[in-house]
Short mmCIF file of C-alpha atoms (C1' of nucleotides) in Angstrom, two decimals:
data_model
loop_
_atom_site.label_atom_id
_atom_site.label_comp_id
_atom_site.label_asym_id
_atom_site.label_seq_id
_atom_site.Cartn_x
_atom_site.Cartn_y
_atom_site.Cartn_z
CA MET A 1 -36.26 -92.48 15.51
CA HIS A 2 -35.42 -94.55 18.35
CA LEU A 3 -32.56 -97.01 18.33
CA MET A 4 -31.72 -99.87 20.30
CA LEU A 5 -28.59 -101.20 21.18
CA ASN A 6 -28.14 -105.30 20.50
CA GLU A 7 -25.21 -106.07 22.08
CA LYS A 8 -26.25 -107.90 25.34
CA ALA A 9 -22.52 -108.13 26.67
CA THR A 10 -21.92 -103.98 26.30
CA PRO A 11 -21.35 -102.40 29.04
CA PHE A 12 -22.25 -98.72 29.08
CA ASN A 13 -23.06 -96.22 31.77
CA LEU A 14 -24.12 -93.23 30.44
CA GLU A 15 -23.65 -90.86 33.85
CA HIS A 16 -20.26 -91.46 34.00
CA THR A 17 -19.66 -91.40 30.55
CA LEU A 18 -21.37 -87.62 30.01
CA ASP A 19 -20.26 -86.42 33.77
CA CYS A 20 -16.41 -87.33 33.54
CA GLY A 21 -15.58 -84.04 31.78
CA GLN A 22 -14.32 -85.12 28.43
CA VAL A 23 -17.53 -83.79 26.56
CA PHE A 24 -18.97 -79.91 26.77
CA ARG A 25 -21.83 -80.19 25.40
CA TRP A 26 -24.76 -82.36 26.95
CA GLU A 27 -27.54 -81.39 28.92
CA LYS A 28 -30.02 -83.23 31.60
CA LYS A 29 -33.26 -82.24 31.00
CA ASN A 30 -36.26 -84.46 32.43
CA ASP A 31 -34.42 -87.31 33.05
CA CYS A 32 -33.03 -87.47 29.47
CA ARG A 33 -29.83 -86.45 28.08
CA TYR A 34 -29.80 -84.13 24.89
CA GLY A 35 -26.56 -83.80 22.81
CA ILE A 36 -25.61 -82.28 19.30
CA VAL A 37 -23.11 -84.02 17.22
CA GLY A 38 -22.01 -82.89 14.36
CA GLU A 39 -25.84 -81.93 12.73
CA THR A 40 -27.58 -84.64 15.03
CA ILE A 41 -29.37 -84.13 17.95
CA ILE A 42 -29.31 -87.28 20.22
CA LYS A 43 -31.50 -87.95 22.99
CA LEU A 44 -30.88 -90.82 25.32
CA LYS A 45 -32.14 -92.13 28.71
CA GLN A 46 -30.47 -94.73 30.37
CA GLU A 47 -33.14 -97.77 30.80
CA GLY A 48 -31.32 -100.60 33.18
CA GLU A 49 -28.10 -101.81 31.95
CA LYS A 50 -28.13 -99.80 28.67
CA PRO A 51 -29.24 -96.42 27.48
CA ILE A 52 -32.10 -96.06 24.91
CA PHE A 53 -31.46 -93.70 22.05
CA GLU A 54 -33.37 -91.16 19.95
CA ILE A 55 -31.67 -89.18 17.11
CA SER A 56 -32.93 -86.19 15.24
CA GLN A 57 -31.89 -88.03 11.84
CA LYS A 58 -34.51 -89.81 9.77
CA ASN A 59 -32.26 -92.08 8.39
CA GLY A 60 -29.85 -92.30 11.47
CA ASP A 61 -28.28 -95.41 11.87
CA ILE A 62 -27.11 -97.29 15.14
CA ASP A 63 -23.63 -97.24 13.56
CA PHE A 64 -23.38 -93.27 14.11
CA ILE A 65 -24.08 -94.08 17.96
CA ARG A 66 -21.78 -97.05 18.01
CA ASN A 67 -18.77 -94.84 16.47
CA TYR A 68 -19.68 -91.55 18.68
CA PHE A 69 -19.81 -93.94 22.10
CA ARG A 70 -17.09 -96.13 20.87
CA LEU A 71 -19.13 -98.86 21.36
CA ASP A 72 -16.39 -100.91 18.92
CA ASP A 73 -14.10 -100.95 22.10
CA ASP A 74 -14.45 -104.12 24.05
CA LEU A 75 -14.58 -102.60 27.17
CA PRO A 76 -14.48 -105.44 29.65
CA LEU A 77 -11.05 -106.26 27.94
CA VAL A 78 -9.92 -102.95 28.52
CA ILE A 79 -10.77 -102.66 31.88
CA THR A 80 -8.99 -105.98 32.10
CA ARG A 81 -5.69 -104.59 30.86
CA ILE A 82 -5.97 -101.47 33.05
CA SER A 83 -6.80 -103.08 36.15
CA ARG A 84 -3.10 -103.00 37.49
CA ASP A 85 -3.86 -102.33 41.34
CA ALA A 86 -6.12 -101.81 44.09
CA ILE A 87 -6.44 -98.21 43.13
CA VAL A 88 -7.41 -98.33 39.63
CA GLN A 89 -10.14 -101.39 40.95
CA ARG A 90 -11.79 -99.05 43.13
CA ALA A 91 -12.24 -96.47 40.53
CA VAL A 92 -13.42 -99.20 37.56
CA GLU A 93 -15.75 -100.67 40.16
CA GLU A 94 -17.49 -97.34 40.88
CA LEU A 95 -17.67 -96.43 37.41
CA TYR A 96 -18.03 -99.36 35.67
CA GLY A 97 -19.53 -98.99 32.06
CA LEU A 98 -17.72 -95.18 31.26
CA ARG A 99 -16.37 -95.23 27.97
CA ILE A 100 -14.48 -92.67 26.28
CA ILE A 101 -16.54 -90.71 23.79
CA ARG A 102 -14.82 -90.55 19.90
CA GLN A 103 -15.27 -86.73 19.25
CA ASP A 104 -15.15 -84.83 16.41
CA PRO A 105 -11.43 -83.50 16.07
CA TRP A 106 -11.86 -79.97 15.16
CA GLU A 107 -14.79 -79.61 17.62
CA CYS A 108 -12.54 -81.48 20.58
CA PHE A 109 -9.25 -79.25 19.52
CA ILE A 110 -10.97 -75.77 20.25
CA SER A 111 -12.84 -77.14 23.03
CA TYR A 112 -9.70 -78.38 24.61
CA ILE A 113 -7.91 -74.95 23.64
CA CYS A 114 -10.33 -73.55 25.61
CA ALA A 115 -10.17 -75.59 28.66
CA THR A 116 -6.56 -74.15 29.43
CA PHE A 117 -6.37 -72.58 33.05
CA SER A 118 -10.01 -73.18 33.49
CA ASN A 119 -12.67 -75.85 34.65
CA ILE A 120 -15.43 -77.88 33.21
CA SER A 121 -18.21 -75.50 33.91
CA ARG A 122 -16.60 -72.60 32.35
CA VAL A 123 -15.52 -74.34 29.26
CA ARG A 124 -19.34 -75.26 28.87
CA GLY A 125 -19.93 -71.98 28.91
CA MET A 126 -17.27 -70.76 26.34
CA VAL A 127 -18.08 -73.74 24.04
CA TRP A 128 -22.08 -72.94 24.52
CA ASN A 129 -21.01 -69.05 23.47
CA LEU A 130 -18.86 -69.78 20.30
CA SER A 131 -21.99 -72.35 19.00
CA ARG A 132 -24.99 -69.83 19.85
CA ARG A 133 -22.48 -66.96 18.13
CA PHE A 134 -21.10 -68.88 15.03
CA GLY A 135 -22.97 -72.33 14.57
CA ARG A 136 -25.93 -73.15 13.09
CA LYS A 137 -29.55 -73.22 15.18
CA ILE A 138 -31.36 -76.29 15.38
CA ALA A 139 -34.61 -77.03 17.16
CA TYR A 140 -35.50 -80.26 18.56
CA ASP A 141 -38.17 -81.41 21.41
CA GLY A 142 -38.81 -77.77 21.99
CA LEU A 143 -34.64 -76.98 22.69
CA THR A 144 -32.61 -75.35 20.84
CA PHE A 145 -29.13 -76.47 19.62
CA TYR A 146 -26.35 -74.92 17.87
CA THR A 147 -23.99 -76.90 15.46
CA PHE A 148 -20.52 -76.37 16.62
CA PRO A 149 -18.82 -73.36 14.31
CA SER A 150 -17.03 -74.15 11.03
CA LYS A 151 -13.15 -73.74 10.79
CA LYS A 152 -13.62 -71.14 8.30
CA SER A 153 -16.17 -69.09 10.94
CA LEU A 154 -13.96 -69.27 13.72
CA ALA A 155 -10.88 -68.31 11.51
CA GLU A 156 -12.59 -65.06 10.42
CA ALA A 157 -13.96 -64.10 13.71
CA THR A 158 -12.69 -61.17 15.23
CA ALA A 159 -10.68 -60.93 18.53
CA GLY A 160 -13.84 -58.64 19.75
CA GLU A 161 -16.21 -61.12 18.97
CA LEU A 162 -14.53 -63.85 20.81
CA LEU A 163 -13.84 -62.03 23.73
CA ASP A 164 -17.76 -61.58 24.07
CA CYS A 165 -17.23 -65.34 24.30
CA LYS A 166 -16.15 -65.09 27.65
CA LEU A 167 -12.64 -66.90 26.19
CA GLY A 168 -10.26 -64.05 27.48
CA PHE A 169 -6.20 -65.05 26.46
CA ARG A 170 -7.82 -67.77 25.01
CA ALA A 171 -9.36 -65.81 22.20
CA ARG A 172 -6.08 -65.48 20.47
CA TYR A 173 -5.28 -68.84 20.79
CA VAL A 174 -8.30 -70.01 19.01
CA ARG A 175 -8.39 -67.55 16.28
CA GLU A 176 -4.55 -67.90 15.45
CA ALA A 177 -5.01 -71.92 15.76
CA ALA A 178 -8.53 -71.56 13.23
CA LYS A 179 -6.67 -69.60 10.61
CA MET A 180 -3.66 -71.98 10.67
CA ILE A 181 -6.24 -75.07 10.22
CA GLU A 182 -8.14 -73.09 7.69
CA ASP A 183 -4.96 -71.75 5.88
CA CYS A 184 -3.16 -75.10 5.12
CA ASP A 185 -6.34 -76.99 4.89
CA PHE A 186 -4.86 -79.12 8.14
CA ASP A 187 -5.58 -82.82 7.91
CA PHE A 188 -6.73 -84.25 11.30
CA GLU A 189 -7.73 -87.42 9.56
CA ALA A 190 -3.91 -87.81 8.86
CA LEU A 191 -2.98 -87.64 12.50
CA LYS A 192 -4.44 -90.57 13.14
CA LYS A 193 -2.32 -92.88 10.83
CA LEU A 194 0.49 -91.53 12.94
CA SER A 195 2.46 -92.78 15.93
CA TYR A 196 1.05 -91.13 19.34
CA GLY A 197 4.48 -89.17 19.42
CA GLU A 198 4.10 -87.91 15.94
CA ALA A 199 0.60 -86.80 16.10
CA LYS A 200 1.37 -85.21 19.32
CA LYS A 201 4.30 -83.24 17.86
CA GLN A 202 2.30 -81.84 15.47
CA LEU A 203 -0.14 -80.44 17.47
CA LEU A 204 1.85 -78.91 19.64
CA CYS A 205 2.83 -76.53 17.01
CA PHE A 206 -0.79 -74.94 17.31
CA PRO A 207 -0.53 -71.71 19.79
CA GLY A 208 -2.61 -72.57 22.81
CA VAL A 209 -1.51 -76.40 22.85
CA GLY A 210 0.51 -77.68 24.94
CA HIS A 211 1.23 -81.23 26.51
CA LYS A 212 -2.28 -81.58 28.43
CA VAL A 213 -4.43 -80.40 25.59
CA ALA A 214 -2.61 -82.21 22.93
CA ASP A 215 -2.78 -85.21 25.20
CA CYS A 216 -6.82 -84.93 25.34
CA ILE A 217 -7.12 -84.10 21.62
CA LEU A 218 -5.27 -87.13 20.74
CA LEU A 219 -7.22 -89.35 23.07
CA PHE A 220 -10.70 -88.21 22.49
CA SER A 221 -10.54 -87.53 19.03
CA LEU A 222 -7.51 -88.90 17.42
CA GLU A 223 -7.74 -92.81 18.51
CA LYS A 224 -4.56 -92.65 20.73
CA LEU A 225 -5.86 -94.54 23.69
CA GLU A 226 -2.30 -94.49 25.05
CA ALA A 227 -2.48 -90.92 25.72
CA PHE A 228 -2.17 -89.90 29.40
CA PRO A 229 -3.06 -86.48 30.15
CA ILE A 230 -1.82 -85.11 33.42
CA ASP A 231 -3.56 -81.97 34.87
CA VAL A 232 -3.77 -81.29 38.68
CA TRP A 233 -5.84 -83.88 39.40
CA VAL A 234 -3.96 -86.48 37.88
CA LYS A 235 -0.81 -85.18 39.23
CA ARG A 236 -2.64 -85.30 42.48
CA ILE A 237 -3.56 -89.02 42.28
CA VAL A 238 -0.28 -90.04 41.22
CA SER A 239 1.64 -88.18 44.01
CA ASN A 240 -0.65 -89.58 46.32
CA TYR A 241 -0.81 -93.47 45.27
CA TYR A 242 2.20 -93.81 42.92
CA TYR A 243 4.88 -91.93 44.09
CA GLY A 244 6.64 -95.45 44.72
CA ASN A 245 7.27 -95.75 41.00
CA PHE A 246 9.52 -92.20 40.91
CA PRO A 247 12.83 -92.43 42.52
CA GLU A 248 12.46 -88.90 44.18
CA PHE A 249 9.02 -88.55 43.42
CA GLU A 250 8.08 -87.26 47.34
CA LEU A 251 10.30 -84.19 46.62
CA ILE A 252 8.47 -83.66 43.08
CA ARG A 253 4.79 -83.89 44.85
CA ASP A 254 4.55 -80.23 45.94
CA LYS A 255 6.54 -78.86 42.59
CA GLU A 256 4.70 -76.86 39.61
CA LEU A 257 3.93 -79.51 36.67
CA THR A 258 6.97 -78.42 34.33
CA PRO A 259 7.04 -79.94 30.57
CA ARG A 260 9.82 -82.44 31.87
CA LEU A 261 7.71 -83.36 34.78
CA TYR A 262 4.73 -83.64 32.62
CA ASN A 263 6.37 -85.83 30.79
CA ARG A 264 7.98 -88.37 33.14
CA ILE A 265 4.38 -89.04 34.76
CA SER A 266 2.60 -89.35 31.22
CA ALA A 267 5.31 -91.64 30.54
CA PHE A 268 4.95 -93.61 33.55
CA GLY A 269 1.05 -93.80 32.78
CA ARG A 270 1.86 -95.07 29.25
CA GLU A 271 4.17 -97.72 30.50
CA TYR A 272 2.45 -98.76 33.48
CA PHE A 273 -0.94 -99.10 32.09
CA GLY A 274 -0.35 -99.74 28.78
CA GLU A 275 -2.36 -99.19 25.38
CA TYR A 276 -5.10 -97.89 27.28
CA ALA A 277 -3.73 -95.57 29.47
CA GLY A 278 -6.12 -93.14 28.52
CA TYR A 279 -9.07 -95.44 29.93
CA ALA A 280 -6.86 -96.00 32.99
CA GLN A 281 -6.60 -92.27 33.16
CA GLU A 282 -10.49 -91.13 32.73
CA TYR A 283 -11.27 -93.59 35.61
CA LEU A 284 -8.83 -92.54 38.03
CA PHE A 285 -9.63 -88.83 37.14
CA HIS A 286 -13.23 -89.04 37.32
CA TYR A 287 -13.15 -91.48 40.78
CA TYR A 288 -10.62 -89.36 42.86
CA ARG A 289 -12.00 -85.76 41.53
CA PHE A 290 -15.36 -86.81 42.53
CA HIS A 291 -13.67 -88.08 45.85
CA SER A 292 -11.22 -85.59 46.56
CA GLN A 293 -11.78 -84.91 49.78
CA SER A 294 -10.40 -88.29 50.90
CA LEU A 295 -7.71 -86.84 48.27
CA LYS A 296 -6.77 -84.06 50.21
CA CYS A 297 -7.09 -85.51 54.06
CA MET A 298 -4.87 -88.74 52.70
CA THR A 299 -1.97 -88.42 55.27
CA VAL A 300 -0.67 -92.08 54.97
CA HIS A 301 0.53 -92.59 51.06
CA LYS A 302 1.13 -95.93 50.38
CA SER A 303 2.79 -96.82 47.19
CA VAL A 304 0.95 -99.46 45.27
CA ILE A 305 4.34 -100.75 43.82
CA GLY A 306 6.85 -99.24 46.29
"C1'" DA B 1 -23.69 -58.27 51.16
"C1'" DC B 2 -19.24 -57.75 50.16
"C1'" DA B 3 -14.50 -59.09 49.52
"C1'" DT B 4 -10.95 -62.24 49.03
"C1'" DC B 5 -9.47 -66.36 47.59
"C1'" DC B 6 -9.54 -70.80 44.81
"C1'" DC B 7 -9.24 -73.38 40.54
"C1'" DC B 8 -6.63 -74.21 36.23
"C1'" DT B 9 -2.38 -74.78 31.54
"C1'" DT B 10 0.38 -71.88 28.33
"C1'" DA B 11 3.80 -68.81 26.69
"C1'" DG B 12 7.33 -65.86 26.85
"C1'" DC B 13 10.77 -63.57 29.48
"C1'" DC B 14 14.90 -64.27 31.76
"C1'" DA C 1 17.57 -75.17 30.31
"C1'" DG C 2 14.51 -74.24 33.35
"C1'" DG C 3 12.00 -71.56 36.86
"C1'" DC C 4 9.32 -67.82 36.98
"C1'" DT C 5 5.18 -64.68 35.83
"C1'" DA C 6 0.50 -63.26 34.00
"C1'" DA C 7 -3.67 -64.16 32.16
"C1'" DG C 8 -9.71 -64.17 33.40
"C1'" DG C 9 -14.26 -65.09 35.45
"C1'" DG C 10 -17.20 -68.17 38.27
"C1'" DG C 11 -17.90 -70.47 42.30
"C1'" DA C 12 -16.84 -70.96 47.04
"C1'" DT C 13 -15.72 -69.01 51.84
#
DNA sequence: ACATCCCCTTAGCC
DNA sequence: AGGCTAAGGGGAT
């Protein structure tokens, strides 16, 4: 079933959106992108300004796509709001059309627990292994997909099974967190109604969920666009370009990312970029990570505000 | 070919 | 309280 986007003025770049590291289950095949969202396979292709979609469900509708890719976000407005300086503007210019994806909270929760002390390609492997072992197989276009495991199946998984999925020390976190969620019938949707701070506090109660993981879950699945996750890359970017916003920041640049420092940098992001700070984070992260060589070689650090 | 480093965040211990 | 440490597998050198 083919779908067309009507919105003429909806900037949407598939490549930047799928390759910026926010999602782990999309694959490239002959010029096309394939992804599984819930029980639905989405196939898409960028044709000029906007992507063309094909989805596996017979009565699939455009709202499904619109919801997943957050086409309800007014991206030009978001970009206006976050374009506070030349540093972000450079990233926004090159990555124009990058959108934050609205993920399923449960899948996002487990995926980012797996992302602890790891990198994107490895997380992709872990999520693939989990889905293959605990999910349901779906064939489409001659390709094989697996649905993301249910809460129950991960809560009941043995430590050995999770270790086989290459989760390493994260196996224990996934098992215990899944059990907690299954046992108390935890309601992710309820977190959407809470403030950023309240919702984060609840997520931090789960094993394997620290500040970074909680902020990613909030940003990518719980409607908290002000969340500003700090990983080593974002810390590097902020130390390089925004140190002027921190009185003693030069002393901090080589220090490890303690919870205290995390909170300071993250709070800076929310205050400086505003209600769409998470978008700023994604643009900065993807742009400067891709151009990491220039970030590393940078010897002159000019502060934005000073 | 084979070692050896590098990548990364959480939790638990003092 | 806050600094230190360990954990794991893949990719680069």
